[in-house]
Amino acid sequence: MQSKTKAQNIDYSRVYSPSKLNLFGQCPKAYHFSYLDPVYRRMKYKLQKMPEFIWKFHTLGKAVHNAITFFYYLKPEERTKKNLPVQLKKTWVSEAMPNKKMPLGEWGGFKSLEEEREAYREALKMLKNFYQLAEIEPEIKYLPTKDFANSIEDYKDLITPLSEDFSISGKFDLVIRSSPDALQVIDFKTSKSEEADEFQLEFYKALAEERFEERVEKASLYFLRTANQKDFAFKDVSTAVIKDEIMSRINRILSEREFEPKPSKLCKFCLFQTFCPAKEKVKEMVETTKGEDFSDDLPF
Ligand code: SF4
């Protein structure tokens, strides 16, 4: 599929995703470190590969999402329950050390072999729940790349104009046809929290409608820990209204001058802790936040 924005001319500073917009709301300083400061922006990629910033829930979440993607690339007759663990073996990898064989140990964020085994068992259970919840042979409109080390290509491909000056993009887990003239966006959740981020869902409705030029009738969250499903039908919100809301969030960022730190439980997972001016408060937040407290969608 051809991107509406020519890949060679991408100015990423003008492209906004839900996680980028949410990060500004969570902590303007972290946003500044991640997207605006040229030194820290470059440093981000090195920091992400350091064992102290590799989180087991992140490894687990990625492995489950990628196993589901691999599963949907199989021929329909091969999409059996037995084939899900086979996919997980291929996707249990360290992003920081892609050639590391299992067990991943610290390169997957695990403190011990037992901890990694426990996480692997959780991943298997989530895949079982996926099989119970999801359509196995849907008409697939969009599936992420199998080459997950290059998922930036998906992001580039989804870049879609929002206005003359700005574009939007993001990451779909799966988009399927739900009726002859409408699509359904599906987001697989591996976190413990079952809170829905409605702005993110509306953003994805707008992105899918603009990108695929088709109506999105619902978005569904599949909570893979509990086999729960929540559907959102967007009855009261049009794509035009969502685009206005995205634009107003972008304008809020563009008019910001201070980019103050806003310590929260996000600090524990922030790559820039040691450079943050709010050191005392950050230390307190880091000490009181448990590793499992955060969602699988880390914004960094
Ligand atoms: S450490 Fe906390 S307060 Fe500081 S930039 Fe990161 S998220 Fe913001």
Coordinates of C-alpha atoms and ligand atoms in Angstrom, one line a residue, residues 27 29-30 33 261-263 266-267 270 273 276 282, ligand 1:
C27 CA 4.7 14.9 31.3
K29 CA 9.3 17.5 30.2
A30 CA 9.5 13.9 29.0
F33 CA 13.4 15.1 26.0
P261 CA 8.4 18.0 34.6
K262 CA 5.2 16.3 36.0
P263 CA 6.3 13.4 38.2
L266 CA 5.6 7.1 34.6
C267 CA 8.9 8.3 36.1
C270 CA 11.3 7.2 32.0
Q273 CA 15.2 10.1 35.0
C276 CA 15.2 15.3 35.0
V282 CA 11.1 11.5 40.7
Ligands
SF4_1 S1 11.5 11.5 35.2 FE1 9.3 11.8 35.5 S2 9.0 14.0 35.7 FE2 11.1 13.7 34.8 S3 10.8 13.8 32.6 FE3 10.6 11.7 33.1 S4 8.4 11.3 33.4 FE4 8.8 13.5 33.5

